[in-house]
């Protein structure tokens, strides 16, 4: 069974640009959650999607957005990038109420 | 709001030593509690979990008991190995599952041969 796949693994962007990250969940999983990991703030919850609807949202500015498609794949978008958005972005999937399985993450560097 | 506090790292031990990583939480209601492990360059892996008071989670020689009276979920292992070197995260979730996790700051563990 394939795990959670995140693409790309590494990304370098310039301040002011926007970026889209992708997450393919484990087959059959309908919930996808996103987290930001930084040395200073640790792991912080961004949002969760279940059956194409945002079910939970963390405390991040509106520049951070996401969506989920009918096949449960999810994308997150960050607009008007700032240096402080440099982080490891982790995606996790679950069938709904069970264990969350994490991908390897996308490392975003903003220069 | 809900929060998780872990002991400060890094922690360095010799192989076969006893390990304890302290974790306490603040939350209303009855959260589920988790320990995740992150190896270099990898995502997070669930190590163990407990969903109600006095439950003991265990996996790969690691154990943790959900103590509601002390709001704690300390991770222990009787004899660590070099391969246990990683970053360990304590987390809680108010959901039945783990769709919205609140993490501690992580504890880096290094085991020397």
mmCIF file with all atom_site columns, C-alpha atoms in Angstrom:
data_model
loop_
_atom_site.group_PDB
_atom_site.id
_atom_site.type_symbol
_atom_site.label_atom_id
_atom_site.label_alt_id
_atom_site.label_comp_id
_atom_site.label_asym_id
_atom_site.label_entity_id
_atom_site.label_seq_id
_atom_site.pdbx_PDB_ins_code
_atom_site.Cartn_x
_atom_site.Cartn_y
_atom_site.Cartn_z
_atom_site.occupancy
_atom_site.B_iso_or_equiv
_atom_site.pdbx_formal_charge
_atom_site.auth_seq_id
_atom_site.auth_comp_id
_atom_site.auth_asym_id
_atom_site.auth_atom_id
_atom_site.pdbx_PDB_model_num
ATOM 1   C CA . UNK A 1 1   ? 0.000   0.000  0.000  1.00 0.00 ? 1   UNK A CA 1
ATOM 2   C CA . UNK A 1 2   ? 1.533   3.301  -1.045 1.00 0.00 ? 2   UNK A CA 1
ATOM 3   C CA . UNK A 1 3   ? 2.079   5.870  1.703  1.00 0.00 ? 3   UNK A CA 1
ATOM 4   C CA . UNK A 1 4   ? 1.295   9.556  1.730  1.00 0.00 ? 4   UNK A CA 1
ATOM 5   C CA . UNK A 1 5   ? 3.083   11.254 -1.153 1.00 0.00 ? 5   UNK A CA 1
ATOM 6   C CA . UNK A 1 6   ? 4.022   14.895 -1.108 1.00 0.00 ? 6   UNK A CA 1
ATOM 7   C CA . UNK A 1 7   ? 5.382   16.784 -4.083 1.00 0.00 ? 7   UNK A CA 1
ATOM 8   C CA . UNK A 1 8   ? 7.701   18.431 -4.619 1.00 0.00 ? 8   UNK A CA 1
ATOM 9   C CA . UNK A 1 9   ? 10.150  17.440 -1.878 1.00 0.00 ? 9   UNK A CA 1
ATOM 10  C CA . UNK A 1 10  ? 12.116  20.671 -2.109 1.00 0.00 ? 10  UNK A CA 1
ATOM 11  C CA . UNK A 1 11  ? 11.189  24.101 -3.358 1.00 0.00 ? 11  UNK A CA 1
ATOM 12  C CA . UNK A 1 12  ? 12.929  27.462 -3.491 1.00 0.00 ? 12  UNK A CA 1
ATOM 13  C CA . UNK A 1 13  ? 10.803  30.564 -4.051 1.00 0.00 ? 13  UNK A CA 1
ATOM 14  C CA . UNK A 1 14  ? 11.328  34.316 -3.948 1.00 0.00 ? 14  UNK A CA 1
ATOM 15  C CA . UNK A 1 15  ? 9.567   36.660 -1.550 1.00 0.00 ? 15  UNK A CA 1
ATOM 16  C CA . UNK A 1 16  ? 6.242   37.835 -2.948 1.00 0.00 ? 16  UNK A CA 1
ATOM 17  C CA . UNK A 1 17  ? 5.714   34.761 -5.119 1.00 0.00 ? 17  UNK A CA 1
ATOM 18  C CA . UNK A 1 18  ? 3.074   32.141 -4.508 1.00 0.00 ? 18  UNK A CA 1
ATOM 19  C CA . UNK A 1 19  ? 3.500   28.396 -4.173 1.00 0.00 ? 19  UNK A CA 1
ATOM 20  C CA . UNK A 1 20  ? 1.325   25.299 -4.427 1.00 0.00 ? 20  UNK A CA 1
ATOM 21  C CA . UNK A 1 21  ? 2.158   22.069 -2.610 1.00 0.00 ? 21  UNK A CA 1
ATOM 22  C CA . UNK A 1 22  ? 0.523   18.740 -3.336 1.00 0.00 ? 22  UNK A CA 1
ATOM 23  C CA . UNK A 1 23  ? -0.413  15.779 -1.174 1.00 0.00 ? 23  UNK A CA 1
ATOM 24  C CA . UNK A 1 24  ? -1.713  12.403 -2.317 1.00 0.00 ? 24  UNK A CA 1
ATOM 25  C CA . UNK A 1 25  ? -3.192  10.493 0.611  1.00 0.00 ? 25  UNK A CA 1
ATOM 26  C CA . UNK A 1 26  ? -3.216  6.770  1.201  1.00 0.00 ? 26  UNK A CA 1
ATOM 27  C CA . UNK A 1 27  ? -5.856  5.106  -0.945 1.00 0.00 ? 27  UNK A CA 1
ATOM 28  C CA . UNK A 1 28  ? -9.201  5.119  0.857  1.00 0.00 ? 28  UNK A CA 1
ATOM 29  C CA . UNK A 1 29  ? -8.296  7.937  3.227  1.00 0.00 ? 29  UNK A CA 1
ATOM 30  C CA . UNK A 1 30  ? -10.719 10.845 3.091  1.00 0.00 ? 30  UNK A CA 1
ATOM 31  C CA . UNK A 1 31  ? -9.126  13.198 5.616  1.00 0.00 ? 31  UNK A CA 1
ATOM 32  C CA . UNK A 1 32  ? -6.043  15.252 4.802  1.00 0.00 ? 32  UNK A CA 1
ATOM 33  C CA . UNK A 1 33  ? -4.382  17.582 7.300  1.00 0.00 ? 33  UNK A CA 1
ATOM 34  C CA . UNK A 1 34  ? -1.523  20.028 6.781  1.00 0.00 ? 34  UNK A CA 1
ATOM 35  C CA . UNK A 1 35  ? 1.134   21.137 9.273  1.00 0.00 ? 35  UNK A CA 1
ATOM 36  C CA . UNK A 1 36  ? 3.957   23.636 9.229  1.00 0.00 ? 36  UNK A CA 1
ATOM 37  C CA . UNK A 1 37  ? 7.210   22.707 10.973 1.00 0.00 ? 37  UNK A CA 1
ATOM 38  C CA . UNK A 1 38  ? 9.789   25.368 11.819 1.00 0.00 ? 38  UNK A CA 1
ATOM 39  C CA . UNK A 1 39  ? 12.677  25.408 14.326 1.00 0.00 ? 39  UNK A CA 1
ATOM 40  C CA . UNK A 1 40  ? 11.149  28.346 16.185 1.00 0.00 ? 40  UNK A CA 1
ATOM 41  C CA . UNK A 1 41  ? 7.446   27.456 16.298 1.00 0.00 ? 41  UNK A CA 1
ATOM 42  C CA . UNK A 1 42  ? 7.631   23.684 16.043 1.00 0.00 ? 42  UNK A CA 1
ATOM 43  C CA . UNK A 1 43  ? 4.751   21.795 14.467 1.00 0.00 ? 43  UNK A CA 1
ATOM 44  C CA . UNK A 1 44  ? 1.615   23.823 13.906 1.00 0.00 ? 44  UNK A CA 1
ATOM 45  C CA . UNK A 1 45  ? -1.709  22.725 12.457 1.00 0.00 ? 45  UNK A CA 1
ATOM 46  C CA . UNK A 1 46  ? -2.755  24.568 9.308  1.00 0.00 ? 46  UNK A CA 1
ATOM 47  C CA . UNK A 1 47  ? -6.041  22.959 8.234  1.00 0.00 ? 47  UNK A CA 1
ATOM 48  C CA . UNK A 1 48  ? -7.878  19.713 7.642  1.00 0.00 ? 48  UNK A CA 1
ATOM 49  C CA . UNK A 1 49  ? -10.053 18.660 4.735  1.00 0.00 ? 49  UNK A CA 1
ATOM 50  C CA . UNK A 1 50  ? -12.550 15.836 4.747  1.00 0.00 ? 50  UNK A CA 1
ATOM 51  C CA . UNK A 1 51  ? -14.559 14.898 1.675  1.00 0.00 ? 51  UNK A CA 1
ATOM 52  C CA . UNK A 1 52  ? -13.605 18.149 -0.082 1.00 0.00 ? 52  UNK A CA 1
ATOM 53  C CA . UNK A 1 53  ? -14.721 20.348 2.842  1.00 0.00 ? 53  UNK A CA 1
ATOM 54  C CA . UNK A 1 54  ? -12.499 22.212 5.249  1.00 0.00 ? 54  UNK A CA 1
ATOM 55  C CA . UNK A 1 55  ? -13.332 20.739 8.626  1.00 0.00 ? 55  UNK A CA 1
ATOM 56  C CA . UNK A 1 56  ? -10.759 22.413 10.871 1.00 0.00 ? 56  UNK A CA 1
ATOM 57  C CA . UNK A 1 57  ? -8.542  25.435 10.561 1.00 0.00 ? 57  UNK A CA 1
ATOM 58  C CA . UNK A 1 58  ? -5.499  26.568 12.498 1.00 0.00 ? 58  UNK A CA 1
ATOM 59  C CA . UNK A 1 59  ? -4.402  30.068 13.339 1.00 0.00 ? 59  UNK A CA 1
ATOM 60  C CA . UNK A 1 60  ? -2.673  31.129 10.130 1.00 0.00 ? 60  UNK A CA 1
ATOM 61  C CA . UNK A 1 61  ? -3.243  34.186 7.943  1.00 0.00 ? 61  UNK A CA 1
ATOM 62  C CA . UNK A 1 62  ? -5.473  34.056 4.906  1.00 0.00 ? 62  UNK A CA 1
ATOM 63  C CA . UNK A 1 63  ? -2.405  33.790 2.640  1.00 0.00 ? 63  UNK A CA 1
ATOM 64  C CA . UNK A 1 64  ? -2.480  30.094 3.520  1.00 0.00 ? 64  UNK A CA 1
ATOM 65  C CA . UNK A 1 65  ? -5.264  28.209 1.792  1.00 0.00 ? 65  UNK A CA 1
ATOM 66  C CA . UNK A 1 66  ? -6.032  24.718 0.706  1.00 0.00 ? 66  UNK A CA 1
ATOM 67  C CA . UNK A 1 67  ? -8.432  22.518 -1.130 1.00 0.00 ? 67  UNK A CA 1
ATOM 68  C CA . UNK A 1 68  ? -9.275  18.880 -1.589 1.00 0.00 ? 68  UNK A CA 1
ATOM 69  C CA . UNK A 1 69  ? -10.361 17.168 -4.752 1.00 0.00 ? 69  UNK A CA 1
ATOM 70  C CA . UNK A 1 70  ? -12.918 14.403 -5.247 1.00 0.00 ? 70  UNK A CA 1
ATOM 71  C CA . UNK A 1 71  ? -10.132 11.799 -5.274 1.00 0.00 ? 71  UNK A CA 1
ATOM 72  C CA . UNK A 1 72  ? -9.025  13.091 -1.820 1.00 0.00 ? 72  UNK A CA 1
ATOM 73  C CA . UNK A 1 73  ? -5.801  14.594 -3.156 1.00 0.00 ? 73  UNK A CA 1
ATOM 74  C CA . UNK A 1 74  ? -5.119  17.926 -1.537 1.00 0.00 ? 74  UNK A CA 1
ATOM 75  C CA . UNK A 1 75  ? -3.206  21.057 -2.372 1.00 0.00 ? 75  UNK A CA 1
ATOM 76  C CA . UNK A 1 76  ? -2.162  23.930 -0.192 1.00 0.00 ? 76  UNK A CA 1
ATOM 77  C CA . UNK A 1 77  ? -1.330  27.359 -1.513 1.00 0.00 ? 77  UNK A CA 1
ATOM 78  C CA . UNK A 1 78  ? 0.667   30.151 0.045  1.00 0.00 ? 78  UNK A CA 1
ATOM 79  C CA . UNK A 1 79  ? 0.430   33.532 -1.606 1.00 0.00 ? 79  UNK A CA 1
ATOM 80  C CA . UNK A 1 80  ? 2.710   36.553 -1.239 1.00 0.00 ? 80  UNK A CA 1
ATOM 81  C CA . UNK A 1 81  ? 5.491   34.500 0.303  1.00 0.00 ? 81  UNK A CA 1
ATOM 82  C CA . UNK A 1 82  ? 7.451   35.885 3.228  1.00 0.00 ? 82  UNK A CA 1
ATOM 83  C CA . UNK A 1 83  ? 10.848  34.785 4.530  1.00 0.00 ? 83  UNK A CA 1
ATOM 84  C CA . UNK A 1 84  ? 9.119   33.420 7.621  1.00 0.00 ? 84  UNK A CA 1
ATOM 85  C CA . UNK A 1 85  ? 7.158   30.946 5.496  1.00 0.00 ? 85  UNK A CA 1
ATOM 86  C CA . UNK A 1 86  ? 10.333  28.905 5.039  1.00 0.00 ? 86  UNK A CA 1
ATOM 87  C CA . UNK A 1 87  ? 9.485   25.597 6.663  1.00 0.00 ? 87  UNK A CA 1
ATOM 88  C CA . UNK A 1 88  ? 8.851   21.910 6.259  1.00 0.00 ? 88  UNK A CA 1
ATOM 89  C CA . UNK A 1 89  ? 5.214   21.414 5.287  1.00 0.00 ? 89  UNK A CA 1
ATOM 90  C CA . UNK A 1 90  ? 3.811   18.054 6.304  1.00 0.00 ? 90  UNK A CA 1
ATOM 91  C CA . UNK A 1 91  ? 0.650   16.401 5.092  1.00 0.00 ? 91  UNK A CA 1
ATOM 92  C CA . UNK A 1 92  ? -1.138  13.639 6.976  1.00 0.00 ? 92  UNK A CA 1
ATOM 93  C CA . UNK A 1 93  ? -3.998  11.435 5.862  1.00 0.00 ? 93  UNK A CA 1
ATOM 94  C CA . UNK A 1 94  ? -6.472  9.236  7.691  1.00 0.00 ? 94  UNK A CA 1
ATOM 95  C CA . UNK A 1 95  ? -9.711  7.468  6.894  1.00 0.00 ? 95  UNK A CA 1
ATOM 96  C CA . UNK A 1 96  ? -11.600 9.880  9.136  1.00 0.00 ? 96  UNK A CA 1
ATOM 97  C CA . UNK A 1 97  ? -11.333 8.952  12.778 1.00 0.00 ? 97  UNK A CA 1
ATOM 98  C CA . UNK A 1 98  ? -8.227  6.853  12.820 1.00 0.00 ? 98  UNK A CA 1
ATOM 99  C CA . UNK A 1 99  ? -4.482  7.214  12.953 1.00 0.00 ? 99  UNK A CA 1
ATOM 100 C CA . UNK A 1 100 ? -2.887  9.970  10.897 1.00 0.00 ? 100 UNK A CA 1
ATOM 101 C CA . UNK A 1 101 ? -0.134  8.859  8.488  1.00 0.00 ? 101 UNK A CA 1
ATOM 102 C CA . UNK A 1 102 ? 2.388   11.511 7.551  1.00 0.00 ? 102 UNK A CA 1
ATOM 103 C CA . UNK A 1 103 ? 4.222   12.127 4.306  1.00 0.00 ? 103 UNK A CA 1
ATOM 104 C CA . UNK A 1 104 ? 7.902   13.045 4.129  1.00 0.00 ? 104 UNK A CA 1
ATOM 105 C CA . UNK A 1 105 ? 7.098   16.695 3.680  1.00 0.00 ? 105 UNK A CA 1
ATOM 106 C CA . UNK A 1 106 ? 7.923   19.510 1.301  1.00 0.00 ? 106 UNK A CA 1
ATOM 107 C CA . UNK A 1 107 ? 10.785  21.747 2.362  1.00 0.00 ? 107 UNK A CA 1
ATOM 108 C CA . UNK A 1 108 ? 10.054  25.289 1.226  1.00 0.00 ? 108 UNK A CA 1
ATOM 109 C CA . UNK A 1 109 ? 12.798  27.886 1.252  1.00 0.00 ? 109 UNK A CA 1
ATOM 110 C CA . UNK A 1 110 ? 11.862  31.515 0.627  1.00 0.00 ? 110 UNK A CA 1
ATOM 111 C CA . UNK A 1 111 ? 14.738  33.787 -0.427 1.00 0.00 ? 111 UNK A CA 1
ATOM 112 C CA . UNK B 2 1   ? -6.015  26.938 24.465 1.00 0.00 ? 1   UNK B CA 1
ATOM 113 C CA . UNK B 2 2   ? -4.796  23.364 24.439 1.00 0.00 ? 2   UNK B CA 1
ATOM 114 C CA . UNK B 2 3   ? -1.054  22.846 24.752 1.00 0.00 ? 3   UNK B CA 1
ATOM 115 C CA . UNK B 2 4   ? 1.640   20.206 25.227 1.00 0.00 ? 4   UNK B CA 1
ATOM 116 C CA . UNK B 2 5   ? 4.930   20.691 27.065 1.00 0.00 ? 5   UNK B CA 1
ATOM 117 C CA . UNK B 2 6   ? 7.874   18.342 26.654 1.00 0.00 ? 6   UNK B CA 1
ATOM 118 C CA . UNK B 2 7   ? 11.151  18.167 28.527 1.00 0.00 ? 7   UNK B CA 1
ATOM 119 C CA . UNK B 2 8   ? 13.907  20.254 27.028 1.00 0.00 ? 8   UNK B CA 1
ATOM 120 C CA . UNK B 2 9   ? 16.382  18.508 24.793 1.00 0.00 ? 9   UNK B CA 1
ATOM 121 C CA . UNK B 2 10  ? 18.676  17.404 23.491 1.00 0.00 ? 10  UNK B CA 1
ATOM 122 C CA . UNK B 2 11  ? 18.962  14.174 25.434 1.00 0.00 ? 11  UNK B CA 1
ATOM 123 C CA . UNK B 2 12  ? 22.092  12.040 25.040 1.00 0.00 ? 12  UNK B CA 1
ATOM 124 C CA . UNK B 2 13  ? 22.282  8.525  26.461 1.00 0.00 ? 13  UNK B CA 1
ATOM 125 C CA . UNK B 2 14  ? 24.470  5.488  26.156 1.00 0.00 ? 14  UNK B CA 1
ATOM 126 C CA . UNK B 2 15  ? 23.161  2.320  24.540 1.00 0.00 ? 15  UNK B CA 1
ATOM 127 C CA . UNK B 2 16  ? 21.107  0.141  26.931 1.00 0.00 ? 16  UNK B CA 1
ATOM 128 C CA . UNK B 2 17  ? 20.344  3.092  29.227 1.00 0.00 ? 17  UNK B CA 1
ATOM 129 C CA . UNK B 2 18  ? 16.826  3.752  30.562 1.00 0.00 ? 18  UNK B CA 1
ATOM 130 C CA . UNK B 2 19  ? 14.921  6.501  28.784 1.00 0.00 ? 19  UNK B CA 1
ATOM 131 C CA . UNK B 2 20  ? 12.271  8.883  30.092 1.00 0.00 ? 20  UNK B CA 1
ATOM 132 C CA . UNK B 2 21  ? 10.961  11.841 28.121 1.00 0.00 ? 21  UNK B CA 1
ATOM 133 C CA . UNK B 2 22  ? 8.475   13.890 30.114 1.00 0.00 ? 22  UNK B CA 1
ATOM 134 C CA . UNK B 2 23  ? 5.281   15.220 28.573 1.00 0.00 ? 23  UNK B CA 1
ATOM 135 C CA . UNK B 2 24  ? 2.479   17.177 30.228 1.00 0.00 ? 24  UNK B CA 1
ATOM 136 C CA . UNK B 2 25  ? -0.602  18.654 28.625 1.00 0.00 ? 25  UNK B CA 1
ATOM 137 C CA . UNK B 2 26  ? -3.251  21.294 29.183 1.00 0.00 ? 26  UNK B CA 1
ATOM 138 C CA . UNK B 2 27  ? -6.624  20.640 27.635 1.00 0.00 ? 27  UNK B CA 1
ATOM 139 C CA . UNK B 2 28  ? -10.302 20.724 28.421 1.00 0.00 ? 28  UNK B CA 1
ATOM 140 C CA . UNK B 2 29  ? -12.249 17.521 28.156 1.00 0.00 ? 29  UNK B CA 1
ATOM 141 C CA . UNK B 2 30  ? -10.670 14.172 27.435 1.00 0.00 ? 30  UNK B CA 1
ATOM 142 C CA . UNK B 2 31  ? -8.053  14.368 24.702 1.00 0.00 ? 31  UNK B CA 1
ATOM 143 C CA . UNK B 2 32  ? -6.337  11.444 23.038 1.00 0.00 ? 32  UNK B CA 1
ATOM 144 C CA . UNK B 2 33  ? -2.568  11.428 23.571 1.00 0.00 ? 33  UNK B CA 1
ATOM 145 C CA . UNK B 2 34  ? 0.159   10.386 21.143 1.00 0.00 ? 34  UNK B CA 1
ATOM 146 C CA . UNK B 2 35  ? 3.886   9.986  20.781 1.00 0.00 ? 35  UNK B CA 1
ATOM 147 C CA . UNK B 2 36  ? 5.323   10.478 17.297 1.00 0.00 ? 36  UNK B CA 1
ATOM 148 C CA . UNK B 2 37  ? 8.912   9.919  16.167 1.00 0.00 ? 37  UNK B CA 1
ATOM 149 C CA . UNK B 2 38  ? 10.737  11.718 13.363 1.00 0.00 ? 38  UNK B CA 1
ATOM 150 C CA . UNK B 2 39  ? 13.902  10.242 11.885 1.00 0.00 ? 39  UNK B CA 1
ATOM 151 C CA . UNK B 2 40  ? 16.273  12.500 9.897  1.00 0.00 ? 40  UNK B CA 1
ATOM 152 C CA . UNK B 2 41  ? 14.791  13.541 6.566  1.00 0.00 ? 41  UNK B CA 1
ATOM 153 C CA . UNK B 2 42  ? 11.524  11.760 7.256  1.00 0.00 ? 42  UNK B CA 1
ATOM 154 C CA . UNK B 2 43  ? 7.978   12.636 8.186  1.00 0.00 ? 43  UNK B CA 1
ATOM 155 C CA . UNK B 2 44  ? 6.384   11.675 11.459 1.00 0.00 ? 44  UNK B CA 1
ATOM 156 C CA . UNK B 2 45  ? 5.569   8.125  12.460 1.00 0.00 ? 45  UNK B CA 1
ATOM 157 C CA . UNK B 2 46  ? 3.086   7.221  15.150 1.00 0.00 ? 46  UNK B CA 1
ATOM 158 C CA . UNK B 2 47  ? 4.931   5.444  17.960 1.00 0.00 ? 47  UNK B CA 1
ATOM 159 C CA . UNK B 2 48  ? 2.066   4.861  20.394 1.00 0.00 ? 48  UNK B CA 1
ATOM 160 C CA . UNK B 2 49  ? -1.201  6.324  21.603 1.00 0.00 ? 49  UNK B CA 1
ATOM 161 C CA . UNK B 2 50  ? -3.718  6.278  24.457 1.00 0.00 ? 50  UNK B CA 1
ATOM 162 C CA . UNK B 2 51  ? -7.293  7.439  24.195 1.00 0.00 ? 51  UNK B CA 1
ATOM 163 C CA . UNK B 2 52  ? -8.500  7.461  27.806 1.00 0.00 ? 52  UNK B CA 1
ATOM 164 C CA . UNK B 2 53  ? -7.238  7.835  31.348 1.00 0.00 ? 53  UNK B CA 1
ATOM 165 C CA . UNK B 2 54  ? -5.037  5.001  32.668 1.00 0.00 ? 54  UNK B CA 1
ATOM 166 C CA . UNK B 2 55  ? -4.574  3.536  29.162 1.00 0.00 ? 55  UNK B CA 1
ATOM 167 C CA . UNK B 2 56  ? -1.037  2.395  28.441 1.00 0.00 ? 56  UNK B CA 1
ATOM 168 C CA . UNK B 2 57  ? 0.252   2.677  24.897 1.00 0.00 ? 57  UNK B CA 1
ATOM 169 C CA . UNK B 2 58  ? 3.200   0.520  23.900 1.00 0.00 ? 58  UNK B CA 1
ATOM 170 C CA . UNK B 2 59  ? 5.221   -0.227 20.788 1.00 0.00 ? 59  UNK B CA 1
ATOM 171 C CA . UNK B 2 60  ? 8.797   -1.328 19.970 1.00 0.00 ? 60  UNK B CA 1
ATOM 172 C CA . UNK B 2 61  ? 9.694   -1.411 23.684 1.00 0.00 ? 61  UNK B CA 1
ATOM 173 C CA . UNK B 2 62  ? 8.401   2.110  24.315 1.00 0.00 ? 62  UNK B CA 1
ATOM 174 C CA . UNK B 2 63  ? 5.571   2.718  26.781 1.00 0.00 ? 63  UNK B CA 1
ATOM 175 C CA . UNK B 2 64  ? 3.519   5.660  28.010 1.00 0.00 ? 64  UNK B CA 1
ATOM 176 C CA . UNK B 2 65  ? 0.570   5.802  30.426 1.00 0.00 ? 65  UNK B CA 1
ATOM 177 C CA . UNK B 2 66  ? -2.204  8.390  30.227 1.00 0.00 ? 66  UNK B CA 1
ATOM 178 C CA . UNK B 2 67  ? -2.321  9.985  33.700 1.00 0.00 ? 67  UNK B CA 1
ATOM 179 C CA . UNK B 2 68  ? -5.265  12.336 33.968 1.00 0.00 ? 68  UNK B CA 1
ATOM 180 C CA . UNK B 2 69  ? -4.587  13.280 37.580 1.00 0.00 ? 69  UNK B CA 1
ATOM 181 C CA . UNK B 2 70  ? -1.141  14.641 36.664 1.00 0.00 ? 70  UNK B CA 1
ATOM 182 C CA . UNK B 2 71  ? -2.049  15.503 33.028 1.00 0.00 ? 71  UNK B CA 1
ATOM 183 C CA . UNK B 2 72  ? 1.000   13.593 31.892 1.00 0.00 ? 72  UNK B CA 1
ATOM 184 C CA . UNK B 2 73  ? 2.012   11.069 29.218 1.00 0.00 ? 73  UNK B CA 1
ATOM 185 C CA . UNK B 2 74  ? 5.689   10.329 29.829 1.00 0.00 ? 74  UNK B CA 1
ATOM 186 C CA . UNK B 2 75  ? 7.555   8.160  27.316 1.00 0.00 ? 75  UNK B CA 1
ATOM 187 C CA . UNK B 2 76  ? 9.777   5.367  28.680 1.00 0.00 ? 76  UNK B CA 1
ATOM 188 C CA . UNK B 2 77  ? 11.987  2.619  27.329 1.00 0.00 ? 77  UNK B CA 1
ATOM 189 C CA . UNK B 2 78  ? 13.987  0.201  29.417 1.00 0.00 ? 78  UNK B CA 1
ATOM 190 C CA . UNK B 2 79  ? 17.000  -0.219 27.152 1.00 0.00 ? 79  UNK B CA 1
ATOM 191 C CA . UNK B 2 80  ? 17.627  2.174  24.265 1.00 0.00 ? 80  UNK B CA 1
ATOM 192 C CA . UNK B 2 81  ? 19.491  1.368  21.069 1.00 0.00 ? 81  UNK B CA 1
ATOM 193 C CA . UNK B 2 82  ? 21.477  3.530  18.665 1.00 0.00 ? 82  UNK B CA 1
ATOM 194 C CA . UNK B 2 83  ? 18.608  3.134  16.182 1.00 0.00 ? 83  UNK B CA 1
ATOM 195 C CA . UNK B 2 84  ? 16.295  4.977  18.603 1.00 0.00 ? 84  UNK B CA 1
ATOM 196 C CA . UNK B 2 85  ? 18.129  8.234  17.876 1.00 0.00 ? 85  UNK B CA 1
ATOM 197 C CA . UNK B 2 86  ? 15.469  10.599 16.527 1.00 0.00 ? 86  UNK B CA 1
ATOM 198 C CA . UNK B 2 87  ? 13.216  13.489 17.503 1.00 0.00 ? 87  UNK B CA 1
ATOM 199 C CA . UNK B 2 88  ? 10.219  12.536 19.651 1.00 0.00 ? 88  UNK B CA 1
ATOM 200 C CA . UNK B 2 89  ? 7.003   14.546 19.731 1.00 0.00 ? 89  UNK B CA 1
ATOM 201 C CA . UNK B 2 90  ? 4.210   14.324 22.262 1.00 0.00 ? 90  UNK B CA 1
ATOM 202 C CA . UNK B 2 91  ? 0.815   15.386 20.927 1.00 0.00 ? 91  UNK B CA 1
ATOM 203 C CA . UNK B 2 92  ? -2.846  15.578 21.810 1.00 0.00 ? 92  UNK B CA 1
ATOM 204 C CA . UNK B 2 93  ? -6.040  15.562 19.823 1.00 0.00 ? 93  UNK B CA 1
ATOM 205 C CA . UNK B 2 94  ? -9.574  16.413 20.839 1.00 0.00 ? 94  UNK B CA 1
ATOM 206 C CA . UNK B 2 95  ? -10.857 14.415 17.870 1.00 0.00 ? 95  UNK B CA 1
ATOM 207 C CA . UNK B 2 96  ? -11.472 10.700 18.194 1.00 0.00 ? 96  UNK B CA 1
ATOM 208 C CA . UNK B 2 97  ? -8.631  10.236 15.771 1.00 0.00 ? 97  UNK B CA 1
ATOM 209 C CA . UNK B 2 98  ? -5.727  12.524 15.092 1.00 0.00 ? 98  UNK B CA 1
ATOM 210 C CA . UNK B 2 99  ? -6.905  14.937 12.477 1.00 0.00 ? 99  UNK B CA 1
ATOM 211 C CA . UNK B 2 100 ? -6.008  18.099 14.402 1.00 0.00 ? 100 UNK B CA 1
ATOM 212 C CA . UNK B 2 101 ? -2.942  17.427 16.508 1.00 0.00 ? 101 UNK B CA 1
ATOM 213 C CA . UNK B 2 102 ? -1.399  19.831 19.002 1.00 0.00 ? 102 UNK B CA 1
ATOM 214 C CA . UNK B 2 103 ? 2.299   19.029 19.325 1.00 0.00 ? 103 UNK B CA 1
ATOM 215 C CA . UNK B 2 104 ? 4.942   19.618 21.940 1.00 0.00 ? 104 UNK B CA 1
ATOM 216 C CA . UNK B 2 105 ? 8.192   21.198 20.850 1.00 0.00 ? 105 UNK B CA 1
ATOM 217 C CA . UNK B 2 106 ? 9.964   17.888 20.323 1.00 0.00 ? 106 UNK B CA 1
ATOM 218 C CA . UNK B 2 107 ? 12.882  16.251 22.115 1.00 0.00 ? 107 UNK B CA 1
ATOM 219 C CA . UNK B 2 108 ? 15.990  15.257 20.190 1.00 0.00 ? 108 UNK B CA 1
ATOM 220 C CA . UNK B 2 109 ? 17.396  11.966 21.434 1.00 0.00 ? 109 UNK B CA 1
ATOM 221 C CA . UNK B 2 110 ? 20.902  10.751 20.621 1.00 0.00 ? 110 UNK B CA 1
ATOM 222 C CA . UNK B 2 111 ? 22.074  7.308  21.657 1.00 0.00 ? 111 UNK B CA 1
ATOM 223 C CA . UNK B 2 112 ? 25.816  6.674  21.703 1.00 0.00 ? 112 UNK B CA 1
ATOM 224 C CA . UNK B 2 113 ? 27.214  3.143  21.243 1.00 0.00 ? 113 UNK B CA 1
#
